[in-house]
Coordinates of C-alpha atoms and ligand atoms in Angstrom, one line a residue:
Chain A
M1 CA 0.1 0.1 0.6
T2 CA 1.4 2.9 -1.3
A3 CA 0.9 6.6 0.0
K4 CA 0.1 8.7 -3.5
I5 CA -0.9 11.9 -1.3
S6 CA 0.2 12.7 2.6
L7 CA -1.2 15.2 5.3
R8 CA 1.4 15.6 7.7
N9 CA 0.4 17.7 10.4
V10 CA -1.3 20.3 8.2
T11 CA -2.1 23.5 9.5
K12 CA -3.5 26.3 7.9
Q13 CA -3.9 29.6 9.3
F14 CA -5.8 32.9 7.4
T15 CA -5.0 36.5 8.7
V16 CA -8.1 38.1 8.3
R17 CA -9.6 41.8 9.6
A18 CA -11.6 41.8 12.5
G19 CA -14.6 43.2 10.9
K20 CA -17.8 45.0 12.9
G21 CA -19.3 42.1 13.6
S22 CA -16.5 40.0 14.7
R23 CA -17.9 37.7 17.7
P24 CA -16.3 36.9 21.2
S25 CA -17.4 33.5 20.7
Q26 CA -14.4 33.3 17.7
P27 CA -11.6 31.0 19.1
A28 CA -9.4 33.3 16.2
A29 CA -9.2 36.1 18.4
T30 CA -6.5 36.1 21.3
G31 CA -5.7 38.5 23.7
Q32 CA -7.0 42.3 23.6
R33 CA -6.7 44.0 20.5
G34 CA -8.5 46.5 19.1
P35 CA -11.0 46.4 16.3
K36 CA -9.3 47.2 13.2
E37 CA -6.5 44.3 14.4
P38 CA -6.0 41.2 12.0
T39 CA -6.4 38.2 13.5
T40 CA -5.7 34.5 12.6
L41 CA -8.3 31.8 11.6
T42 CA -7.2 28.9 11.4
A43 CA -9.2 26.9 8.8
L44 CA -6.9 23.8 9.1
D45 CA -5.9 22.4 12.7
S46 CA -2.7 19.3 13.0
L47 CA -4.7 17.3 10.2
S48 CA -2.7 14.3 9.1
L49 CA -4.2 11.4 6.3
D50 CA -3.3 9.4 3.8
V51 CA -4.5 9.1 0.2
R52 CA -3.4 5.3 -1.4
D53 CA -2.6 5.4 -5.0
G54 CA -5.7 4.9 -7.3
E55 CA -8.0 5.8 -4.6
F56 CA -11.0 7.8 -4.4
L57 CA -11.3 9.0 -1.5
T58 CA -14.3 11.4 -0.7
L59 CA -14.0 14.3 2.1
V60 CA -17.3 15.7 3.7
G61 CA -17.7 18.1 6.7
P62 CA -19.6 20.9 7.6
S63 CA -19.3 24.2 5.4
G64 CA -16.5 26.2 6.8
S65 CA -14.8 23.1 7.7
G66 CA -11.8 23.8 5.9
K67 CA -12.2 21.6 2.6
T68 CA -11.9 24.0 0.0
T69 CA -8.2 25.0 1.7
L70 CA -7.3 21.6 2.0
L71 CA -7.9 21.1 -1.9
D72 CA -6.0 24.8 -2.2
L73 CA -3.3 23.0 -0.3
L74 CA -3.1 19.5 -2.5
A75 CA -3.1 21.6 -5.6
G76 CA -0.2 23.7 -4.4
L77 CA -2.2 26.9 -5.1
S78 CA -1.5 27.5 -1.3
T79 CA 0.4 26.4 1.2
P80 CA 0.7 25.5 4.6
T81 CA 1.0 27.3 7.5
S82 CA 2.9 24.4 9.1
G83 CA 3.2 20.5 8.5
E84 CA 3.7 18.8 5.5
V85 CA 1.6 18.1 2.2
L86 CA 3.0 15.4 0.3
V87 CA 2.6 14.1 -3.1
D88 CA 4.4 10.6 -4.1
G89 CA 6.9 11.4 -1.1
Q90 CA 7.9 14.9 -2.3
P91 CA 6.3 18.2 -0.6
V92 CA 4.3 20.4 -3.3
T93 CA 5.6 23.3 -3.9
G94 CA 3.0 24.6 -6.6
P95 CA 0.3 23.5 -9.0
G96 CA 2.0 20.7 -10.9
K97 CA 1.4 18.8 -14.0
D98 CA 0.8 16.1 -11.9
R99 CA -2.6 17.0 -10.4
A100 CA -5.8 18.7 -11.7
V101 CA -8.4 20.3 -10.2
V102 CA -12.2 20.4 -11.4
F103 CA -14.4 23.5 -9.5
Q104 CA -17.5 23.8 -8.5
Q105 CA -18.3 26.2 -10.9
Y106 CA -16.5 24.7 -14.0
A107 CA -14.3 28.2 -14.1
L108 CA -13.8 27.2 -18.3
F109 CA -12.6 30.0 -20.2
P110 CA -15.4 31.6 -22.0
W111 CA -13.8 33.0 -25.0
R112 CA -12.0 29.2 -25.8
T113 CA -14.3 26.8 -27.6
A114 CA -14.7 23.0 -25.8
S115 CA -11.5 21.4 -27.7
A116 CA -9.1 24.8 -26.8
N117 CA -10.8 24.2 -23.6
V118 CA -9.6 21.4 -22.9
S119 CA -6.3 21.6 -24.4
I120 CA -4.8 24.5 -23.0
G121 CA -3.1 22.3 -20.3
L122 CA -1.6 20.7 -23.5
E123 CA 0.1 24.0 -24.6
G124 CA 3.0 24.1 -22.7
R125 CA 5.8 21.5 -23.0
G126 CA 4.8 18.2 -22.1
P127 CA 6.9 15.5 -19.4
D128 CA 9.2 14.9 -22.4
G129 CA 10.2 18.4 -23.2
R130 CA 8.3 18.0 -26.7
K131 CA 5.3 20.8 -27.8
L132 CA 2.2 19.2 -29.4
N133 CA 1.5 21.2 -32.5
R134 CA -2.2 22.5 -32.9
R135 CA -3.2 19.4 -34.4
E136 CA -2.0 16.9 -32.0
R137 CA -3.8 19.7 -29.3
A138 CA -7.0 19.3 -31.2
A139 CA -7.0 15.3 -31.9
K140 CA -6.5 14.5 -28.3
A141 CA -9.0 16.9 -26.3
S142 CA -11.4 15.3 -29.3
E143 CA -10.5 12.1 -27.3
Y144 CA -11.3 13.3 -24.2
L145 CA -14.4 14.9 -24.7
E146 CA -15.4 11.9 -26.4
L147 CA -14.2 9.9 -22.6
V148 CA -17.1 12.4 -20.9
G149 CA -19.3 12.3 -23.4
L150 CA -19.3 15.2 -25.8
A151 CA -17.6 13.9 -28.9
G152 CA -19.1 16.4 -31.7
F153 CA -18.8 19.2 -29.2
E154 CA -15.5 20.5 -30.1
D155 CA -16.4 24.0 -31.3
R156 CA -19.1 25.2 -29.2
F157 CA -18.1 28.0 -26.8
P158 CA -19.4 27.5 -23.0
H159 CA -22.2 29.8 -23.0
E160 CA -23.4 27.5 -25.5
L161 CA -23.4 23.9 -22.8
S162 CA -25.7 23.5 -20.4
G163 CA -23.8 23.2 -16.8
G164 CA -23.9 20.1 -17.2
M165 CA -21.8 19.9 -20.4
K166 CA -20.0 22.6 -19.2
Q167 CA -19.1 20.3 -16.2
R168 CA -17.8 17.6 -18.7
V169 CA -16.1 19.9 -20.5
A170 CA -13.7 20.7 -17.2
I171 CA -13.2 17.2 -16.3
A172 CA -11.8 16.6 -20.2
R173 CA -9.8 19.7 -19.6
S174 CA -8.5 18.1 -16.0
L175 CA -8.0 14.4 -17.8
A176 CA -6.0 16.2 -20.8
Y177 CA -2.7 16.6 -19.7
E178 CA -3.4 13.4 -17.6
P179 CA -2.4 13.8 -14.2
D180 CA -2.2 11.3 -11.5
V181 CA -4.3 13.1 -9.1
L182 CA -8.0 14.0 -9.7
L183 CA -8.6 16.8 -7.0
M184 CA -12.4 17.9 -7.4
D185 CA -14.1 20.2 -5.3
E186 CA -18.3 20.0 -5.4
P187 CA -17.8 19.4 -8.7
F188 CA -21.7 18.7 -8.7
A189 CA -23.2 20.8 -6.4
A190 CA -24.4 22.9 -9.1
L191 CA -26.2 20.3 -11.0
D192 CA -29.8 19.4 -11.2
A193 CA -30.5 15.6 -9.5
Q194 CA -30.9 13.3 -13.0
T195 CA -27.1 15.2 -14.2
R196 CA -25.2 15.0 -11.0
E197 CA -26.1 10.8 -11.2
Q198 CA -25.4 11.0 -14.5
L199 CA -21.9 12.8 -14.0
Q200 CA -21.3 10.2 -10.9
D201 CA -21.8 7.0 -12.8
E202 CA -19.3 8.6 -15.6
L203 CA -16.9 9.7 -12.7
L204 CA -16.9 5.9 -11.6
R205 CA -16.6 4.6 -14.9
I206 CA -13.9 6.9 -15.8
W207 CA -12.2 6.1 -12.5
R208 CA -12.2 2.8 -13.3
A209 CA -10.4 3.3 -16.8
T210 CA -8.0 5.6 -15.8
G211 CA -6.7 4.3 -12.1
K212 CA -6.6 8.3 -11.0
T213 CA -6.2 8.9 -7.6
I214 CA -9.4 11.0 -7.1
V215 CA -9.9 13.4 -3.8
F216 CA -13.6 14.1 -4.1
I217 CA -15.1 16.8 -2.0
T218 CA -18.9 16.9 -1.4
H219 CA -21.4 18.2 1.0
G220 CA -23.8 15.6 -0.2
I221 CA -23.8 12.7 2.2
D222 CA -25.5 10.3 -0.5
E223 CA -22.5 11.1 -3.3
A224 CA -20.2 10.9 -0.3
V225 CA -20.9 7.2 0.4
Y226 CA -21.6 6.4 -3.5
L227 CA -18.4 7.7 -5.0
G228 CA -15.9 6.8 -2.2
Q229 CA -14.0 3.7 -1.3
R230 CA -13.5 5.7 2.0
V231 CA -15.2 8.9 3.3
A232 CA -13.1 11.3 5.5
V233 CA -15.3 13.4 8.0
L234 CA -13.7 16.9 9.0
S235 CA -14.4 18.4 12.4
A236 CA -16.5 22.0 11.6
R237 CA -14.0 25.0 11.9
P238 CA -10.8 24.7 12.8
G239 CA -11.4 21.8 10.3
R240 CA -10.0 18.2 12.0
L241 CA -9.8 14.5 10.7
K242 CA -12.7 13.6 12.6
A243 CA -12.8 10.0 11.3
I244 CA -12.5 7.6 7.9
V245 CA -15.4 5.6 6.8
D246 CA -14.6 2.5 4.8
V247 CA -17.0 2.5 2.4
D248 CA -17.8 -1.0 1.9
I249 CA -21.4 -2.4 -0.4
P250 CA -21.0 -5.5 -2.0
D251 CA -22.5 -5.8 -6.0
R252 CA -21.7 -2.1 -6.6
D253 CA -21.9 -2.7 -10.5
G254 CA -24.9 -4.6 -9.6
E255 CA -28.4 -3.3 -11.6
D256 CA -29.9 -3.0 -8.4
D257 CA -30.6 0.5 -6.9
I258 CA -27.7 0.2 -4.6
R259 CA -28.5 3.4 -3.1
S260 CA -31.1 1.7 -1.5
H261 CA -28.7 -1.6 -0.7
P262 CA -28.9 -2.1 3.1
A263 CA -25.1 -1.8 3.6
F264 CA -25.3 1.7 1.6
V265 CA -28.3 2.9 4.0
E266 CA -25.8 1.8 7.0
Q267 CA -22.6 3.5 6.1
R268 CA -24.7 6.2 4.8
H269 CA -26.2 6.5 8.1
K270 CA -22.7 6.4 9.9
V271 CA -21.5 9.1 8.0
W272 CA -24.3 11.2 9.2
T273 CA -23.8 10.4 12.3
L274 CA -20.3 11.5 12.5
L275 CA -21.2 14.5 10.3
H276 CA -24.3 15.4 12.7
D277 CA -22.6 17.4 15.4
E278 CA -20.1 18.9 13.1
V279 CA -22.9 20.9 11.0
R280 CA -24.8 21.7 14.3
L281 CA -21.9 23.3 15.4
A282 CA -21.1 24.6 12.0
Q283 CA -24.7 26.1 11.9
D284 CA -24.2 27.5 15.3
A285 CA -21.4 29.8 13.6
G286 CA -23.6 30.9 10.9
H287 CA -22.8 28.4 8.2
R288 CA -26.1 26.6 7.0
K289 CA -25.1 24.3 3.7
I290 CA -26.1 21.3 5.4
L291 CA -28.9 20.9 7.8
P292 CA -29.1 19.0 10.8
D293 CA -31.3 16.7 9.5
G294 CA -28.2 15.5 6.8
T295 CA -29.9 17.1 3.7
A296 CA -28.7 19.9 2.2
P297 CA -30.9 22.2 0.6
D298 CA -29.4 22.5 -2.9
E299 CA -29.0 18.8 -2.9
V300 CA -32.7 17.6 -3.8
P301 CA -33.6 21.1 -5.6
G302 CA -36.8 22.3 -3.9
T303 CA -37.8 19.0 -1.9
T304 CA -36.5 20.4 1.8
L305 CA -38.0 23.8 1.5
E306 CA -41.3 22.5 0.3
R307 CA -41.3 20.1 3.0
S308 CA -40.6 22.7 5.7
A309 CA -43.5 24.5 4.2
A310 CA -46.2 22.1 3.9
Chain B
M1 CA -33.3 22.3 -20.6
T2 CA -30.8 20.4 -18.4
T3 CA -33.1 17.8 -17.5
T4 CA -34.2 16.8 -20.6
L5 CA -30.5 16.7 -22.4
A6 CA -29.0 14.8 -19.4
Q7 CA -31.2 12.2 -20.0
Q8 CA -30.6 11.3 -23.3
P9 CA -27.1 10.5 -24.2
A10 CA -25.3 13.2 -25.1
A11 CA -23.7 12.9 -28.3
S12 CA -27.7 12.8 -29.4
A13 CA -28.7 15.7 -27.3
A14 CA -27.6 18.4 -30.0
P15 CA -30.2 21.0 -30.4
K16 CA -31.9 20.9 -33.2
Q17 CA -31.3 24.6 -34.4
G18 CA -29.2 23.4 -37.4
A19 CA -25.4 24.2 -36.3
A20 CA -25.5 21.4 -33.8
V21 CA -23.2 18.4 -34.8
G22 CA -24.5 14.6 -34.9
D23 CA -22.2 11.8 -35.1
S24 CA -21.6 11.8 -39.2
G25 CA -17.8 12.7 -40.3
P26 CA -17.3 14.8 -43.4
V27 CA -21.1 15.2 -44.4
E28 CA -21.3 17.1 -41.6
T29 CA -19.5 20.4 -42.7
G30 CA -21.9 20.4 -46.2
R31 CA -24.9 20.3 -43.7
R32 CA -23.8 22.6 -41.3
S33 CA -22.6 25.1 -44.6
T34 CA -25.9 25.2 -45.6
T35 CA -27.8 25.6 -42.4
A36 CA -25.3 28.6 -41.6
A37 CA -26.7 30.2 -44.9
L38 CA -30.2 29.9 -44.2
A39 CA -29.7 31.1 -40.8
L40 CA -27.9 34.3 -41.9
A41 CA -30.8 34.8 -44.7
R42 CA -33.2 34.8 -41.4
T43 CA -31.3 37.1 -39.7
A44 CA -30.9 39.1 -42.7
A45 CA -34.5 39.1 -42.8
A46 CA -35.3 39.7 -39.3
R47 CA -33.0 42.6 -39.6
A48 CA -33.9 44.1 -42.8
G49 CA -38.0 44.2 -40.7
S50 CA -36.3 45.8 -37.2
G51 CA -34.3 48.4 -39.7
L52 CA -37.4 49.8 -41.3
W53 CA -38.2 50.8 -37.6
K54 CA -35.1 52.4 -36.8
A55 CA -35.5 54.4 -40.0
A56 CA -38.8 55.7 -39.5
G57 CA -37.1 57.8 -36.4
I58 CA -34.7 59.2 -38.6
L59 CA -37.2 60.1 -42.0
A60 CA -39.4 61.5 -39.6
F61 CA -36.5 63.7 -38.3
L62 CA -35.2 64.5 -42.1
A63 CA -39.0 65.2 -42.9
L64 CA -39.4 67.2 -40.3
W65 CA -36.0 68.9 -41.0
E66 CA -37.4 69.4 -45.1
L67 CA -40.6 70.7 -44.3
G68 CA -40.1 72.9 -41.1
P69 CA -38.1 75.4 -42.0
S70 CA -40.8 76.4 -44.8
Y71 CA -43.8 76.1 -43.1
L72 CA -43.3 76.2 -39.6
A73 CA -40.5 78.4 -39.0
S74 CA -40.4 82.8 -39.6
A75 CA -38.5 84.2 -42.4
S76 CA -35.7 85.1 -40.6
T77 CA -35.2 81.5 -38.8
R78 CA -35.6 79.8 -42.2
V79 CA -31.8 81.7 -43.1
F80 CA -30.1 80.2 -40.4
L81 CA -32.0 76.5 -41.0
P82 CA -32.5 76.1 -44.6
P83 CA -34.1 72.7 -45.1
L84 CA -32.6 69.5 -45.9
H85 CA -32.5 70.3 -49.8
V86 CA -30.9 73.3 -49.1
V87 CA -27.8 72.2 -47.3
L88 CA -28.1 68.6 -49.6
A89 CA -27.7 70.9 -52.4
A90 CA -24.6 72.9 -50.8
W91 CA -23.4 69.6 -49.8
G92 CA -22.8 67.7 -53.5
K93 CA -21.1 71.4 -54.6
L94 CA -18.9 71.0 -52.0
F95 CA -18.0 67.2 -52.5
E96 CA -17.9 68.4 -56.3
S97 CA -15.2 70.8 -56.3
G98 CA -13.4 68.7 -54.0
T99 CA -13.6 70.8 -50.6
I100 CA -15.0 68.3 -48.2
Q101 CA -12.6 65.8 -49.0
A102 CA -10.0 67.6 -48.4
H103 CA -11.1 68.9 -45.0
L104 CA -12.1 65.3 -44.1
A105 CA -8.7 64.4 -45.2
A106 CA -7.1 66.8 -42.8
S107 CA -9.4 65.5 -39.9
L108 CA -8.8 62.3 -40.3
T109 CA -5.2 62.1 -40.7
R110 CA -5.5 64.0 -37.2
S111 CA -7.9 62.1 -35.5
V112 CA -6.3 58.4 -36.4
S113 CA -2.7 59.6 -35.7
G114 CA -3.7 61.0 -31.9
F115 CA -6.0 57.7 -31.6
G116 CA -3.8 55.4 -32.8
A117 CA -1.0 56.9 -30.3
A118 CA -3.6 57.0 -27.8
L119 CA -4.3 53.6 -28.1
V120 CA -0.6 52.2 -28.2
A121 CA 0.2 54.0 -24.9
G122 CA -3.3 53.6 -23.4
I123 CA -3.5 50.0 -23.3
T124 CA 0.7 49.3 -22.8
L125 CA 0.6 51.3 -19.6
G126 CA -2.8 49.9 -19.0
L127 CA -1.4 46.6 -18.8
L128 CA 1.8 47.4 -17.0
I129 CA -0.6 49.6 -13.9
A130 CA -2.7 46.8 -13.8
W131 CA -0.1 43.8 -13.6
Y132 CA 2.2 45.9 -11.2
G133 CA 0.1 46.8 -8.0
K134 CA 2.6 48.8 -6.9
L135 CA 2.9 51.6 -9.7
N136 CA -1.5 51.6 -9.8
S137 CA -1.4 53.0 -6.0
V138 CA 1.3 55.3 -6.8
L139 CA -0.3 56.8 -10.4
N140 CA -4.0 56.2 -9.2
P141 CA -4.3 59.4 -7.8
L142 CA -3.1 61.2 -10.8
L143 CA -4.9 59.3 -13.0
E144 CA -8.1 60.5 -11.5
L145 CA -6.9 64.2 -11.5
F146 CA -6.1 64.2 -15.1
R147 CA -9.2 61.6 -16.2
N148 CA -11.4 64.6 -14.3
T149 CA -10.2 67.1 -16.3
A150 CA -11.8 68.0 -19.4
A151 CA -9.3 67.7 -22.5
L152 CA -10.6 70.8 -24.1
A153 CA -9.5 73.0 -20.5
L154 CA -6.6 72.0 -21.8
L155 CA -6.2 72.7 -25.6
P156 CA -5.1 76.6 -24.7
V157 CA -1.9 74.8 -22.9
F158 CA -1.7 72.6 -26.0
T159 CA -1.5 75.4 -28.1
L160 CA 0.7 77.0 -26.1
L161 CA 3.6 74.9 -26.0
L162 CA 2.8 73.3 -29.5
G163 CA 1.8 75.8 -31.4
I164 CA -1.2 75.8 -34.1
G165 CA 0.1 73.2 -36.1
E166 CA -0.8 69.9 -36.7
E167 CA 0.9 68.4 -33.8
S168 CA -1.1 70.5 -30.8
K169 CA -4.3 69.1 -32.4
I170 CA -2.8 65.2 -32.9
S171 CA -1.5 65.7 -29.3
I172 CA -4.9 66.9 -27.6
V173 CA -6.6 64.1 -29.8
A174 CA -4.3 61.5 -28.3
Y175 CA -4.8 63.2 -24.9
A176 CA -8.6 62.7 -24.7
A177 CA -8.3 59.2 -26.6
F178 CA -5.6 58.1 -24.1
F179 CA -7.2 58.2 -20.4
P180 CA -11.1 55.9 -21.8
V181 CA -8.5 53.4 -23.5
L182 CA -5.8 53.4 -20.1
L183 CA -8.8 53.3 -17.4
N184 CA -10.7 50.6 -19.1
T185 CA -7.7 48.8 -19.7
I186 CA -6.6 48.4 -16.1
A187 CA -10.4 48.5 -15.7
G188 CA -10.4 44.5 -17.6
V189 CA -7.5 43.3 -16.4
K190 CA -8.7 43.9 -12.8
T191 CA -11.7 42.6 -12.6
V192 CA -10.9 39.4 -14.5
D193 CA -13.3 36.4 -12.9
P194 CA -10.3 35.1 -10.3
L195 CA -12.0 31.5 -10.2
L196 CA -10.2 31.6 -14.1
I197 CA -7.1 32.7 -12.5
R198 CA -6.8 30.1 -10.2
A199 CA -8.1 27.4 -12.6
A200 CA -5.2 28.7 -14.8
K201 CA -2.8 28.4 -12.1
S202 CA -4.1 24.9 -11.3
L203 CA -3.5 24.1 -15.1
G204 CA 0.1 25.0 -14.8
L205 CA 0.3 28.2 -17.0
S206 CA 3.4 30.4 -16.2
S207 CA 2.9 34.0 -15.4
L208 CA 3.6 35.1 -18.7
A209 CA 1.2 32.3 -19.9
L210 CA -1.2 33.5 -17.6
F211 CA -1.4 36.6 -18.7
R212 CA -1.5 36.5 -22.3
K213 CA -4.4 33.3 -22.0
V214 CA -6.2 34.4 -19.2
I215 CA -5.8 38.1 -18.5
L216 CA -5.6 39.6 -21.9
P217 CA -8.7 37.6 -23.3
S218 CA -10.8 38.2 -20.8
A219 CA -9.9 41.8 -20.5
V220 CA -10.2 42.4 -24.3
P221 CA -14.3 43.4 -24.0
T222 CA -13.6 45.7 -21.4
I223 CA -10.6 47.2 -23.2
F224 CA -12.5 47.9 -26.8
T225 CA -15.2 49.5 -24.5
G226 CA -12.6 52.1 -24.0
I227 CA -11.8 52.0 -27.7
R228 CA -15.1 53.0 -28.4
M229 CA -15.1 55.9 -25.9
A230 CA -12.2 56.9 -27.0
G231 CA -13.2 56.9 -31.0
T232 CA -16.2 59.2 -29.5
A233 CA -13.8 61.1 -27.3
S234 CA -11.3 62.0 -30.0
I235 CA -14.1 63.2 -32.5
L236 CA -15.4 65.7 -30.4
V237 CA -12.0 66.9 -29.4
L238 CA -10.6 67.6 -32.8
I239 CA -13.5 69.2 -34.0
A240 CA -13.3 71.7 -31.3
A241 CA -9.6 72.1 -31.9
E242 CA -10.2 72.6 -35.5
M243 CA -12.9 75.1 -34.9
V244 CA -10.5 77.3 -32.5
G245 CA -7.3 77.3 -34.7
A246 CA -7.1 75.1 -37.8
K247 CA -6.9 76.4 -41.7
A248 CA -8.0 72.9 -42.9
G249 CA -10.6 70.3 -41.3
L250 CA -14.0 69.7 -40.6
G251 CA -14.0 72.2 -37.8
Y252 CA -12.1 74.8 -39.6
L253 CA -15.0 74.1 -42.5
I254 CA -17.8 74.7 -40.1
V255 CA -16.8 77.9 -38.1
N256 CA -15.3 79.3 -41.4
A257 CA -18.9 78.6 -43.2
Q258 CA -20.5 80.0 -40.6
S259 CA -18.0 83.4 -39.9
S260 CA -18.8 83.4 -44.1
F261 CA -22.1 83.4 -43.3
L262 CA -22.8 80.4 -46.1
I263 CA -24.9 78.9 -43.8
P264 CA -26.3 75.8 -46.1
D265 CA -22.3 75.0 -45.8
M266 CA -22.0 75.0 -42.6
Y267 CA -24.8 72.3 -41.9
A268 CA -23.5 70.3 -45.1
G269 CA -20.1 70.3 -42.7
I270 CA -22.2 69.6 -38.9
L271 CA -23.7 66.7 -41.6
T272 CA -20.3 65.3 -42.5
V273 CA -19.3 65.4 -38.6
S274 CA -22.1 63.1 -37.7
L275 CA -21.4 60.6 -40.5
L276 CA -17.9 60.9 -40.0
G277 CA -18.8 59.8 -36.1
L278 CA -21.4 57.2 -36.9
A279 CA -19.2 55.9 -39.0
V280 CA -16.5 55.4 -36.8
N281 CA -18.7 54.0 -34.1
F282 CA -20.3 51.5 -36.6
L283 CA -16.8 50.2 -37.3
L284 CA -15.8 50.1 -33.2
V285 CA -18.7 48.4 -32.4
G286 CA -18.6 45.7 -35.0
L287 CA -14.3 44.9 -34.2
E288 CA -15.9 44.7 -30.4
R289 CA -18.6 42.6 -31.5
H290 CA -15.8 40.3 -33.2
F291 CA -13.6 40.1 -30.0
S292 CA -16.7 39.6 -27.9
R293 CA -18.2 37.2 -29.8
W294 CA -17.5 34.6 -26.9
R295 CA -19.3 36.9 -24.5
T296 CA -23.0 36.5 -26.5
A297 CA -25.1 35.6 -23.6
V298 CA -27.1 32.3 -25.0
G299 CA -30.9 34.0 -26.5
S300 CA -30.1 36.8 -27.0
G301 CA -30.0 37.7 -30.8
S302 CA -28.1 35.1 -32.7
Ligands
LIG401 N1 -8.3 33.2 1.9 C1 -9.0 33.4 2.6 N2 -9.2 34.1 3.6 C2 -9.3 34.4 4.7 N3 -10.1 33.0 5.6 C3 -9.9 32.3 4.8 C4 -10.1 32.4 3.1 N4 -10.3 31.1 2.7 C5 -10.7 30.4 3.6 N5 -10.8 31.1 4.7 C6 -11.9 30.4 6.1 O1 -11.6 29.4 6.3 C7 -12.3 28.7 6.5 C8 -12.4 27.4 5.8 O2 -13.1 28.0 4.4 P1 -13.2 26.8 3.2 O3 -13.2 27.8 2.1 O4 -12.0 25.9 3.1 O5 -14.4 25.7 3.9 P2 -15.4 24.9 2.9 O6 -14.8 23.6 4.2 O7 -15.2 24.2 2.0 O8 -16.4 24.9 2.6 P3 -17.5 25.2 2.0 O9 -18.2 23.7 2.3 O10 -18.9 26.0 2.4 O11 -17.2 25.5 0.7 C9 -13.8 29.6 6.2 O12 -13.6 29.4 7.5 C10 -13.5 30.5 5.9 O13 -13.6 31.1 5.6
LIG402 MG1 -15.7 25.2 -0.2

């Protein structure tokens, strides 16, 4: 068992300007300070976590628990205040071609066609020091667009694509330069339920086909259990690793709806219980992404609101 | 929309609206070009329809110009406001003698040189200022001051320093066009979506590539807005400068005609100025649209 990614006692703090509404309950404020003095906010506190090579790890935690912060560290978009982030045993010093990020808001370049978006990561020198020419890049882009089910959409601009299609393009873009690790930050959160389920299945298919290591952030417990081999649960801020749940569901590839399989229900409940207290804590601190009953308002569009209205 | 698309296999989810792509290979290109031609014809027809409406306003105005002075105005006013056909006749005469062309050429040379210089300087400096935050904080108050000083207020200064020749006129045009370009370039670079920058960094782009492939293209539409504003400003300032002291140019033509009491000639000059303004704006809007095609929101026109 080799660790593809290791986090060793990673702490990340931010310096924030204390606003007018800074409450005394905030643990970050230390000592007696003027209202305009900057304070430090601990987003991640001494977190250690290993991700195996080729593993699909999902990460859940209340809003504000530092999931995005953690992903930024893995991507090399920021550096830890203390501790180490290792990929393949090497400390992460910045973004690299061995890792790719998929963002919730797609982050496609609107002035580039789908094909040009996918090939942007191929425009520099490859690992062998060779530059691909335009034709080779286009061919590769088509190949990856086909992989995500968008063959024939090469010349579309992002504004001509639906949300689900945009996210497919974003996934193709991150896969195109062949990274080992895929870092995904709530990639399906903005999509409707059907599109989300469809993309979940396609992601699993791609993962099986390519053997990438995937770290997938979500606030949907169902999604976490459905996708992940393991589910890492973060505590409310400051983010610590609360628990790791091994997801063990037999006949995952069966024809039946595994979401109603007893094993799935059990694992889901386990994660839900772990999250329950944390969500309440986070909610008291003003975050409202996951409700105490474990559902997220935007996970099943409309239903939560309708239920409470009825 | 998303839902229905999602239920079908993605490849066949192409909208019916023609230009979409199917699974056939080379055949597609031919079909696409015919549908494109059809769509073009359709938009042309639609445009002609809406063009009629737009023309209605102008036609009404021209009719008022033609008939108003003859039937509504007093005789003394009519002298200062000749009906349209008199003005057009004067314009025709000026055109035949080549006077209009000469003045137009003089004005165009000045505005193109000044405008061009402003573009190069404004965009270059704007990119530099936006890229180096320090430079921005130093220069910003100064820029605010200059920007809020009306270019025409400085006309005497330019004339004193550079004389009444071409230099002073080109310089004041450049000055007037410079600020819209500069400020919009800065704004364009500053308002790049930070998420796109994060995405580009995560894709391993170097800072130079980031600038060239992300910051610049996303700033282009804003820069073009500045260029369009600069185009309007430069014509305005140029005409004013030519009115004050020049021996050629449309501004000179207008003022000279007025002082020689050639009132129809004066209106012919004014008409030429507005046509020039329209043409410049039309050109710049076209360019702007060309460079911001990707920005077109779904459902707006097309
Ligand atoms: N650049 C920053 N400067 C200051 N504080 C920050 C910064 N980025 C994040 N934080 C703070 O760190 C904490 C963790 O933020 P993060 O975005 O990682 O949460 P998250 O778990 O991704 O939440 P969500 O589920 O809502 O996306 C939050 O309290 C946030 O306010
Ligand atoms: Mg987040």
